[in-house]
mmCIF file of C-alpha atoms in Angstrom:
data_model
loop_
_atom_site.group_PDB
_atom_site.id
_atom_site.type_symbol
_atom_site.label_atom_id
_atom_site.label_comp_id
_atom_site.label_asym_id
_atom_site.label_seq_id
_atom_site.Cartn_x
_atom_site.Cartn_y
_atom_site.Cartn_z
ATOM 1 C CA MET A 1135 -131.916 -91.388 -7.629
ATOM 2 C CA THR A 1136 -131.989 -94.729 -5.485
ATOM 3 C CA LEU A 1137 -128.626 -96.174 -4.726
ATOM 4 C CA PRO A 1138 -128.159 -99.720 -5.840
ATOM 5 C CA PHE A 1139 -128.385 -102.232 -3.199
ATOM 6 C CA SER A 1140 -124.682 -103.543 -1.968
ATOM 7 C CA PRO A 1141 -123.838 -105.663 -0.138
ATOM 8 C CA ALA A 1142 -125.658 -108.588 -0.910
ATOM 9 C CA ARG A 1143 -125.294 -110.117 2.568
ATOM 10 C CA PRO A 1144 -125.889 -106.865 4.838
ATOM 11 C CA ARG A 1145 -124.960 -107.125 8.293
ATOM 12 C CA ARG A 1146 -125.177 -103.463 9.860
ATOM 13 C CA ILE A 1147 -129.094 -102.792 9.037
ATOM 14 C CA ALA A 1148 -130.801 -99.555 10.123
ATOM 15 C CA PHE A 1149 -134.650 -99.694 10.535
ATOM 16 C CA ALA A 1150 -137.725 -97.310 10.196
ATOM 17 C CA GLY A 1151 -141.127 -98.594 11.157
ATOM 18 C CA THR A 1152 -144.231 -96.904 13.506
ATOM 19 C CA PRO A 1153 -146.949 -99.474 14.070
ATOM 20 C CA ASP A 1154 -147.612 -102.749 15.492
ATOM 21 C CA ASP A 1155 -147.087 -104.291 12.003
ATOM 22 C CA ALA A 1156 -143.525 -103.570 11.818
ATOM 23 C CA VAL A 1157 -142.542 -105.105 15.105
ATOM 24 C CA PRO A 1158 -142.290 -108.465 14.032
ATOM 25 C CA ALA A 1159 -139.801 -107.491 11.247
ATOM 26 C CA LEU A 1160 -137.286 -105.097 13.675
ATOM 27 C CA GLN A 1161 -137.848 -108.527 16.175
ATOM 28 C CA ALA A 1162 -136.600 -111.014 13.418
ATOM 29 C CA LEU A 1163 -133.691 -108.580 12.386
ATOM 30 C CA ASP A 1164 -132.250 -108.704 15.869
ATOM 31 C CA GLU A 1165 -132.972 -112.260 16.231
ATOM 32 C CA GLY A 1166 -131.030 -112.796 13.242
ATOM 33 C CA GLY A 1167 -127.785 -111.414 14.717
ATOM 34 C CA PHE A 1168 -128.000 -108.213 12.319
ATOM 35 C CA GLU A 1169 -126.396 -105.173 13.894
ATOM 36 C CA ILE A 1170 -129.182 -102.639 14.062
ATOM 37 C CA PRO A 1171 -127.363 -98.703 14.770
ATOM 38 C CA VAL A 1172 -130.510 -97.049 15.032
ATOM 39 C CA VAL A 1173 -134.408 -97.631 14.591
ATOM 40 C CA VAL A 1174 -136.319 -94.432 13.359
ATOM 41 C CA THR A 1175 -139.921 -94.342 14.191
ATOM 42 C CA GLY A 1176 -142.966 -91.704 14.440
ATOM 43 C CA ALA A 1177 -142.798 -89.301 17.532
ATOM 44 C CA PRO A 1178 -144.656 -90.096 20.829
ATOM 45 C CA ARG A 1179 -148.051 -89.462 20.773
ATOM 46 C CA ARG A 1180 -149.645 -87.363 23.513
ATOM 47 C CA ARG A 1181 -153.062 -89.116 24.858
ATOM 48 C CA SER A 1182 -154.464 -85.855 26.608
ATOM 49 C CA ARG A 1183 -153.363 -82.826 27.868
ATOM 50 C CA ARG A 1184 -152.235 -83.949 31.338
ATOM 51 C CA GLY A 1185 -151.571 -87.493 30.165
ATOM 52 C CA SER A 1186 -147.710 -88.562 29.309
ATOM 53 C CA ASP A 1187 -146.505 -89.178 25.728
ATOM 54 C CA THR A 1188 -147.230 -92.615 24.268
ATOM 55 C CA PRO A 1189 -144.334 -94.191 22.583
ATOM 56 C CA SER A 1190 -144.908 -95.715 19.260
ATOM 57 C CA PRO A 1191 -144.852 -99.627 19.124
ATOM 58 C CA VAL A 1192 -141.867 -99.623 17.074
ATOM 59 C CA ALA A 1193 -140.172 -97.386 19.635
ATOM 60 C CA ALA A 1194 -141.470 -99.379 22.557
ATOM 61 C CA ALA A 1195 -140.071 -102.490 21.086
ATOM 62 C CA ALA A 1196 -136.603 -101.010 20.082
ATOM 63 C CA GLU A 1197 -136.547 -99.828 23.998
ATOM 64 C CA GLY A 1198 -137.230 -103.435 24.974
ATOM 65 C CA LEU A 1199 -134.129 -104.690 22.666
ATOM 66 C CA SER A 1200 -132.131 -101.874 23.983
ATOM 67 C CA LEU A 1201 -131.446 -100.447 20.381
ATOM 68 C CA PRO A 1202 -131.503 -96.665 20.191
ATOM 69 C CA VAL A 1203 -134.149 -94.866 18.623
ATOM 70 C CA SER A 1204 -134.757 -91.955 16.480
ATOM 71 C CA TYR A 1205 -137.082 -89.784 15.448
ATOM 72 C CA GLU A 1206 -135.297 -88.365 12.752
ATOM 73 C CA PRO A 1207 -135.026 -90.000 8.889
ATOM 74 C CA ALA A 1208 -131.678 -88.399 8.405
ATOM 75 C CA ASP A 1209 -130.413 -90.820 11.077
ATOM 76 C CA LEU A 1210 -130.906 -93.707 8.840
ATOM 77 C CA ALA A 1211 -128.356 -92.141 6.004
ATOM 78 C CA GLY A 1212 -125.932 -91.050 8.938
ATOM 79 C CA CYS A 1213 -125.621 -93.971 11.226
ATOM 80 C CA GLY A 1214 -123.055 -95.955 8.813
ATOM 81 C CA ALA A 1215 -125.544 -98.932 8.057
ATOM 82 C CA ASP A 1216 -125.113 -101.206 5.207
ATOM 83 C CA CYS A 1217 -128.733 -100.546 4.221
ATOM 84 C CA ALA A 1218 -131.723 -99.771 5.789
ATOM 85 C CA VAL A 1219 -135.301 -101.252 6.079
ATOM 86 C CA VAL A 1220 -138.590 -99.734 5.928
ATOM 87 C CA VAL A 1221 -141.781 -101.288 7.478
ATOM 88 C CA ALA A 1222 -144.972 -99.142 7.783
ATOM 89 C CA TYR A 1223 -143.091 -95.937 8.632
ATOM 90 C CA GLY A 1224 -145.732 -93.420 7.927
ATOM 91 C CA GLN A 1225 -143.676 -90.683 6.182
ATOM 92 C CA LEU A 1226 -141.841 -90.337 3.129
ATOM 93 C CA ILE A 1227 -138.314 -91.053 2.811
ATOM 94 C CA GLY A 1228 -136.847 -87.958 0.839
ATOM 95 C CA GLU A 1229 -134.662 -88.573 -2.273
ATOM 96 C CA ASP A 1230 -131.460 -87.239 -0.743
ATOM 97 C CA LEU A 1231 -131.511 -90.021 2.148
ATOM 98 C CA LEU A 1232 -132.380 -92.776 -1.039
ATOM 99 C CA ALA A 1233 -128.999 -91.354 -2.681
ATOM 100 C CA VAL A 1234 -126.860 -92.331 0.329
ATOM 101 C CA THR A 1235 -127.911 -95.093 1.606
ATOM 102 C CA PRO A 1236 -129.569 -98.394 -0.034
ATOM 103 C CA MET A 1237 -133.345 -98.890 1.159
ATOM 104 C CA LEU A 1238 -135.415 -101.809 1.296
ATOM 105 C CA ASN A 1239 -139.185 -101.679 1.657
ATOM 106 C CA LEU A 1240 -141.538 -104.739 3.260
ATOM 107 C CA HIS A 1241 -144.775 -103.955 1.530
ATOM 108 C CA PHE A 1242 -147.873 -105.562 2.484
ATOM 109 C CA SER A 1243 -149.364 -106.670 -0.952
ATOM 110 C CA LEU A 1244 -148.238 -108.840 -4.036
ATOM 111 C CA LEU A 1245 -146.971 -105.599 -6.058
ATOM 112 C CA PRO A 1246 -147.890 -103.933 -8.189
ATOM 113 C CA ARG A 1247 -151.244 -104.566 -6.923
ATOM 114 C CA TRP A 1248 -152.122 -102.288 -3.647
ATOM 115 C CA ARG A 1249 -149.664 -99.965 -4.096
ATOM 116 C CA GLY A 1250 -150.078 -97.122 -1.346
ATOM 117 C CA ALA A 1251 -151.252 -96.675 2.185
ATOM 118 C CA ALA A 1252 -154.035 -99.199 3.024
ATOM 119 C CA PRO A 1253 -152.727 -102.394 1.022
ATOM 120 C CA VAL A 1254 -154.827 -104.880 3.668
ATOM 121 C CA GLU A 1255 -157.759 -103.302 3.781
ATOM 122 C CA ARG A 1256 -158.056 -102.657 -0.082
ATOM 123 C CA ALA A 1257 -157.269 -106.338 -0.691
ATOM 124 C CA LEU A 1258 -159.878 -107.558 1.805
ATOM 125 C CA LEU A 1259 -162.739 -105.175 0.667
ATOM 126 C CA ALA A 1260 -162.080 -105.942 -3.045
ATOM 127 C CA GLY A 1261 -162.685 -109.739 -2.205
ATOM 128 C CA ASP A 1262 -159.344 -110.497 -3.201
ATOM 129 C CA ASP A 1263 -158.689 -114.321 -2.015
ATOM 130 C CA ARG A 1264 -154.887 -114.207 -1.813
ATOM 131 C CA THR A 1265 -152.556 -110.909 -1.028
ATOM 132 C CA GLY A 1266 -148.793 -111.111 0.206
ATOM 133 C CA VAL A 1267 -145.879 -109.674 1.224
ATOM 134 C CA SER A 1268 -143.279 -107.914 -1.145
ATOM 135 C CA LEU A 1269 -139.731 -106.429 -0.578
ATOM 136 C CA MET A 1270 -138.919 -104.125 -2.635
ATOM 137 C CA ALA A 1271 -136.096 -101.498 -3.390
ATOM 138 C CA LEU A 1272 -137.317 -97.989 -1.909
ATOM 139 C CA GLU A 1273 -137.758 -95.407 -4.502
ATOM 140 C CA ALA A 1274 -139.178 -91.764 -4.465
ATOM 141 C CA THR A 1275 -142.017 -92.687 -6.026
ATOM 142 C CA LEU A 1276 -144.965 -94.403 -4.605
ATOM 143 C CA ASP A 1277 -144.239 -98.408 -4.259
ATOM 144 C CA THR A 1278 -142.755 -98.849 -7.880
ATOM 145 C CA GLY A 1279 -139.269 -100.247 -6.748
ATOM 146 C CA PRO A 1280 -137.807 -103.327 -8.461
ATOM 147 C CA VAL A 1281 -139.202 -106.438 -6.422
ATOM 148 C CA TYR A 1282 -136.541 -108.804 -4.561
ATOM 149 C CA TRP A 1283 -139.743 -111.398 -3.538
ATOM 150 C CA ARG A 1284 -142.896 -111.748 -2.931
ATOM 151 C CA HIS A 1285 -144.884 -113.967 -0.613
ATOM 152 C CA GLU A 1286 -148.393 -115.080 -1.353
ATOM 153 C CA VAL A 1287 -150.784 -115.512 1.708
ATOM 154 C CA PRO A 1288 -154.505 -116.617 1.150
ATOM 155 C CA VAL A 1289 -156.909 -114.498 2.252
ATOM 156 C CA GLY A 1290 -159.632 -116.561 4.557
ATOM 157 C CA PRO A 1291 -163.539 -116.175 4.267
ATOM 158 C CA ALA A 1292 -163.870 -115.139 7.668
ATOM 159 C CA ASP A 1293 -160.263 -113.018 7.985
ATOM 160 C CA THR A 1294 -160.355 -109.401 9.468
ATOM 161 C CA ALA A 1295 -158.063 -106.915 8.183
ATOM 162 C CA ALA A 1296 -156.247 -107.090 11.724
ATOM 163 C CA GLU A 1297 -155.959 -110.636 11.481
ATOM 164 C CA LEU A 1298 -154.985 -110.602 8.022
ATOM 165 C CA ARG A 1299 -152.040 -107.781 8.702
ATOM 166 C CA GLN A 1300 -150.726 -109.612 11.609
ATOM 167 C CA ARG A 1301 -150.111 -112.814 9.684
ATOM 168 C CA LEU A 1302 -148.360 -110.967 6.720
ATOM 169 C CA ALA A 1303 -146.333 -108.789 9.118
ATOM 170 C CA HIS A 1304 -145.080 -112.009 10.797
ATOM 171 C CA ASP A 1305 -144.764 -114.068 7.474
ATOM 172 C CA GLY A 1306 -142.873 -110.982 5.950
ATOM 173 C CA ALA A 1307 -140.343 -110.476 8.720
ATOM 174 C CA GLN A 1308 -139.396 -114.285 8.804
ATOM 175 C CA ARG A 1309 -138.961 -114.078 5.205
ATOM 176 C CA LEU A 1310 -137.155 -110.872 5.488
ATOM 177 C CA ALA A 1311 -134.646 -112.161 7.881
ATOM 178 C CA GLU A 1312 -134.039 -115.224 5.872
ATOM 179 C CA SER A 1313 -133.739 -113.216 2.717
ATOM 180 C CA LEU A 1314 -131.148 -111.093 4.095
ATOM 181 C CA ALA A 1315 -129.110 -113.610 5.570
ATOM 182 C CA GLY A 1316 -128.889 -115.948 2.522
ATOM 183 C CA GLY A 1317 -128.570 -112.903 0.090
ATOM 184 C CA LEU A 1318 -131.047 -111.209 -2.018
ATOM 185 C CA GLY A 1319 -130.219 -111.739 -5.631
ATOM 186 C CA THR A 1320 -131.358 -109.402 -8.237
ATOM 187 C CA PRO A 1321 -134.553 -107.701 -7.959
ATOM 188 C CA GLN A 1322 -137.304 -107.490 -11.115
ATOM 189 C CA SER A 1323 -139.041 -104.666 -12.012
ATOM 190 C CA GLN A 1324 -142.971 -104.799 -11.224
ATOM 191 C CA SER A 1325 -145.019 -106.027 -14.118
ATOM 192 C CA GLY A 1326 -148.662 -105.925 -14.527
ATOM 193 C CA GLU A 1327 -151.031 -102.980 -13.969
ATOM 194 C CA PRO A 1328 -150.832 -101.557 -10.701
ATOM 195 C CA THR A 1329 -153.711 -100.935 -8.503
ATOM 196 C CA TYR A 1330 -153.717 -98.411 -5.931
ATOM 197 C CA ALA A 1331 -154.608 -98.503 -2.081
ATOM 198 C CA ARG A 1332 -155.789 -95.165 -0.997
ATOM 199 C CA LYS A 1333 -156.329 -94.621 2.782
ATOM 200 C CA LEU A 1334 -159.995 -95.554 3.803
ATOM 201 C CA THR A 1335 -162.283 -92.426 4.412
ATOM 202 C CA PRO A 1336 -165.403 -92.493 6.714
ATOM 203 C CA ALA A 1337 -167.698 -92.735 3.517
ATOM 204 C CA ASP A 1338 -165.530 -96.114 2.593
ATOM 205 C CA ARG A 1339 -166.600 -97.612 5.629
ATOM 206 C CA GLN A 1340 -170.407 -96.694 5.739
ATOM 207 C CA ILE A 1341 -172.752 -99.555 5.381
ATOM 208 C CA ASP A 1342 -175.120 -99.485 2.389
ATOM 209 C CA TRP A 1343 -177.444 -101.962 3.119
ATOM 210 C CA SER A 1344 -179.013 -102.412 -0.612
ATOM 211 C CA GLN A 1345 -175.451 -103.799 -1.479
ATOM 212 C CA PRO A 1346 -174.800 -107.503 -1.426
ATOM 213 C CA THR A 1347 -174.452 -109.528 1.958
ATOM 214 C CA ALA A 1348 -170.807 -110.494 0.757
ATOM 215 C CA LEU A 1349 -169.794 -106.994 0.424
ATOM 216 C CA ILE A 1350 -171.226 -105.507 3.631
ATOM 217 C CA ASP A 1351 -169.657 -108.798 5.052
ATOM 218 C CA ARG A 1352 -166.305 -107.483 4.044
ATOM 219 C CA GLN A 1353 -166.798 -103.864 4.804
ATOM 220 C CA ILE A 1354 -167.329 -105.154 8.753
ATOM 221 C CA ARG A 1355 -164.183 -107.375 8.631
ATOM 222 C CA VAL A 1356 -162.176 -104.690 7.434
ATOM 223 C CA GLY A 1357 -162.835 -102.547 10.588
ATOM 224 C CA GLY A 1358 -165.005 -99.506 11.415
ATOM 225 C CA ALA A 1359 -167.733 -100.090 9.611
ATOM 226 C CA TRP A 1360 -170.692 -98.003 10.503
ATOM 227 C CA THR A 1361 -174.553 -97.273 9.821
ATOM 228 C CA ALA A 1362 -176.904 -94.724 10.926
ATOM 229 C CA LEU A 1363 -179.480 -95.375 13.879
ATOM 230 C CA ASP A 1364 -181.712 -92.545 14.986
ATOM 231 C CA GLY A 1365 -179.626 -89.941 13.111
ATOM 232 C CA GLU A 1366 -176.366 -91.434 14.841
ATOM 233 C CA ARG A 1367 -173.317 -93.281 14.112
ATOM 234 C CA PHE A 1368 -173.526 -96.678 14.901
ATOM 235 C CA ILE A 1369 -170.855 -98.964 14.422
ATOM 236 C CA VAL A 1370 -170.722 -102.709 13.273
ATOM 237 C CA ARG A 1371 -167.470 -104.081 15.004
ATOM 238 C CA GLU A 1372 -168.617 -107.747 14.270
ATOM 239 C CA ALA A 1373 -171.279 -109.422 12.248
ATOM 240 C CA ASN A 1374 -171.996 -112.790 10.608
ATOM 241 C CA PRO A 1375 -173.579 -112.952 7.035
ATOM 242 C CA LEU A 1376 -176.621 -115.271 6.324
ATOM 243 C CA ALA A 1377 -177.396 -116.052 3.121
ATOM 244 C CA ASP A 1378 -181.324 -116.250 3.359
ATOM 245 C CA GLY A 1379 -183.747 -114.220 5.206
ATOM 246 C CA PRO A 1380 -187.399 -112.304 5.295
ATOM 247 C CA ASP A 1381 -188.257 -110.171 2.385
ATOM 248 C CA ASP A 1382 -187.606 -106.864 4.416
ATOM 249 C CA PRO A 1383 -186.336 -103.817 2.735
ATOM 250 C CA PRO A 1384 -182.552 -103.363 2.861
ATOM 251 C CA GLY A 1385 -181.428 -101.941 6.620
ATOM 252 C CA THR A 1386 -184.431 -103.670 8.265
ATOM 253 C CA LEU A 1387 -183.750 -104.881 11.759
ATOM 254 C CA ARG A 1388 -185.407 -108.555 12.451
ATOM 255 C CA ASP A 1389 -184.644 -109.853 15.711
ATOM 256 C CA ASP A 1390 -180.693 -109.661 15.814
ATOM 257 C CA SER A 1391 -180.097 -109.466 11.981
ATOM 258 C CA VAL A 1392 -180.336 -106.744 9.248
ATOM 259 C CA ALA A 1393 -181.828 -107.266 5.651
ATOM 260 C CA THR A 1394 -179.223 -106.544 2.618
ATOM 261 C CA ARG A 1395 -179.721 -106.555 -1.020
ATOM 262 C CA ASP A 1396 -179.751 -110.360 -0.919
ATOM 263 C CA GLY A 1397 -179.668 -111.782 2.464
ATOM 264 C CA MET A 1398 -179.325 -110.784 5.909
ATOM 265 C CA ILE A 1399 -176.207 -109.708 8.519
ATOM 266 C CA ARG A 1400 -176.500 -110.736 12.291
ATOM 267 C CA LEU A 1401 -175.255 -108.545 14.729
ATOM 268 C CA ALA A 1402 -172.325 -109.900 17.040
ATOM 269 C CA VAL A 1403 -170.599 -106.939 18.347
ATOM 270 C CA VAL A 1404 -171.910 -103.254 17.995
ATOM 271 C CA GLN A 1405 -170.962 -99.808 19.492
ATOM 272 C CA PRO A 1406 -173.642 -97.458 19.797
ATOM 273 C CA ALA A 1407 -172.704 -93.669 19.533
ATOM 274 C CA GLY A 1408 -171.093 -92.472 22.944
ATOM 275 C CA ARG A 1409 -170.726 -95.986 24.069
ATOM 276 C CA VAL A 1410 -167.985 -98.906 24.082
ATOM 277 C CA ALA A 1411 -168.380 -101.540 22.002
ATOM 278 C CA ILE A 1412 -170.826 -104.138 23.482
ATOM 279 C CA ASP A 1413 -172.435 -108.053 22.625
ATOM 280 C CA ALA A 1414 -175.382 -107.218 20.103
ATOM 281 C CA GLN A 1415 -177.669 -109.487 22.287
ATOM 282 C CA ASP A 1416 -176.896 -107.338 25.457
ATOM 283 C CA TRP A 1417 -177.501 -103.992 23.390
ATOM 284 C CA LEU A 1418 -180.995 -105.184 21.947
ATOM 285 C CA ARG A 1419 -182.075 -106.412 25.238
ATOM 286 C CA GLY A 1420 -181.480 -102.744 26.514
ATOM 287 C CA ALA A 1421 -182.376 -100.915 23.574
ATOM 288 C CA ARG A 1422 -185.629 -102.678 22.948
ATOM 289 C CA LEU A 1423 -185.873 -101.764 19.548
ATOM 290 C CA PRO A 1424 -189.299 -102.755 17.735
ATOM 291 C CA SER A 1425 -188.767 -105.438 14.921
ATOM 292 C CA GLY A 1426 -188.736 -103.480 11.653
ATOM 293 C CA THR A 1427 -186.438 -100.579 12.809
ATOM 294 C CA ARG A 1428 -184.410 -99.234 10.124
ATOM 295 C CA PHE A 1429 -180.596 -98.528 9.719
ATOM 296 C CA GLY A 1430 -179.041 -96.405 7.581
#
């Protein structure tokens, strides 16, 4: 059961979020003058056996704003807030909490398109020319709640997932604070055929050079795209698509570019196995690969 949202203009708002994507929303609520009794976030991560715990980006931001931090979801319902705002928290909110406190979720897609964990990556990989941010009432089922508003954002031809996510996070944060201050109105049930944004696997990120140049370019802009070279994983961090090229088999290296089904991908920043990312030209000079080397 999800508790109906009230009041229309809440002033005391609990917050839940974990990564960098959630920080702008927390900052916007603080700057908007809302009282934030608790910030719930993911537990700190230990970098190494001897390393110190590293707080989540949201925890670090909350501490910088002198806001209390908790790692217990139950505190969202136990702090006396009018409602809670959830942004990329990374954990499920139980029905027991939803029955006690009205909760809103800022989701980085135009719902019902791309429900799930990786909406930005899936929109980019699919070649969507626009995406956006939705504010919905949080329900126990995955991203199915009624929507208060959607904010549309164009997807540029060179946008990376990181750039697009940052833009969505900032635009969504501003719209969130404005709508809470001005009144939310009545949410509308989602309409249309839903699509699902499952988390990307290593297989999703593996480059198939026999695919069209445009698809491979989008894979690289999503982040973490990889291929094989001499039996080891080789990550392509940045690249540029080329419409034309020699009639080589897909995966063939010519100078600084790799053949695809219908063009070439010019390597810009690469990361060979066991090494840090490096300018492709510097790597090519050191690697001295013969023209005609095959990736894949």
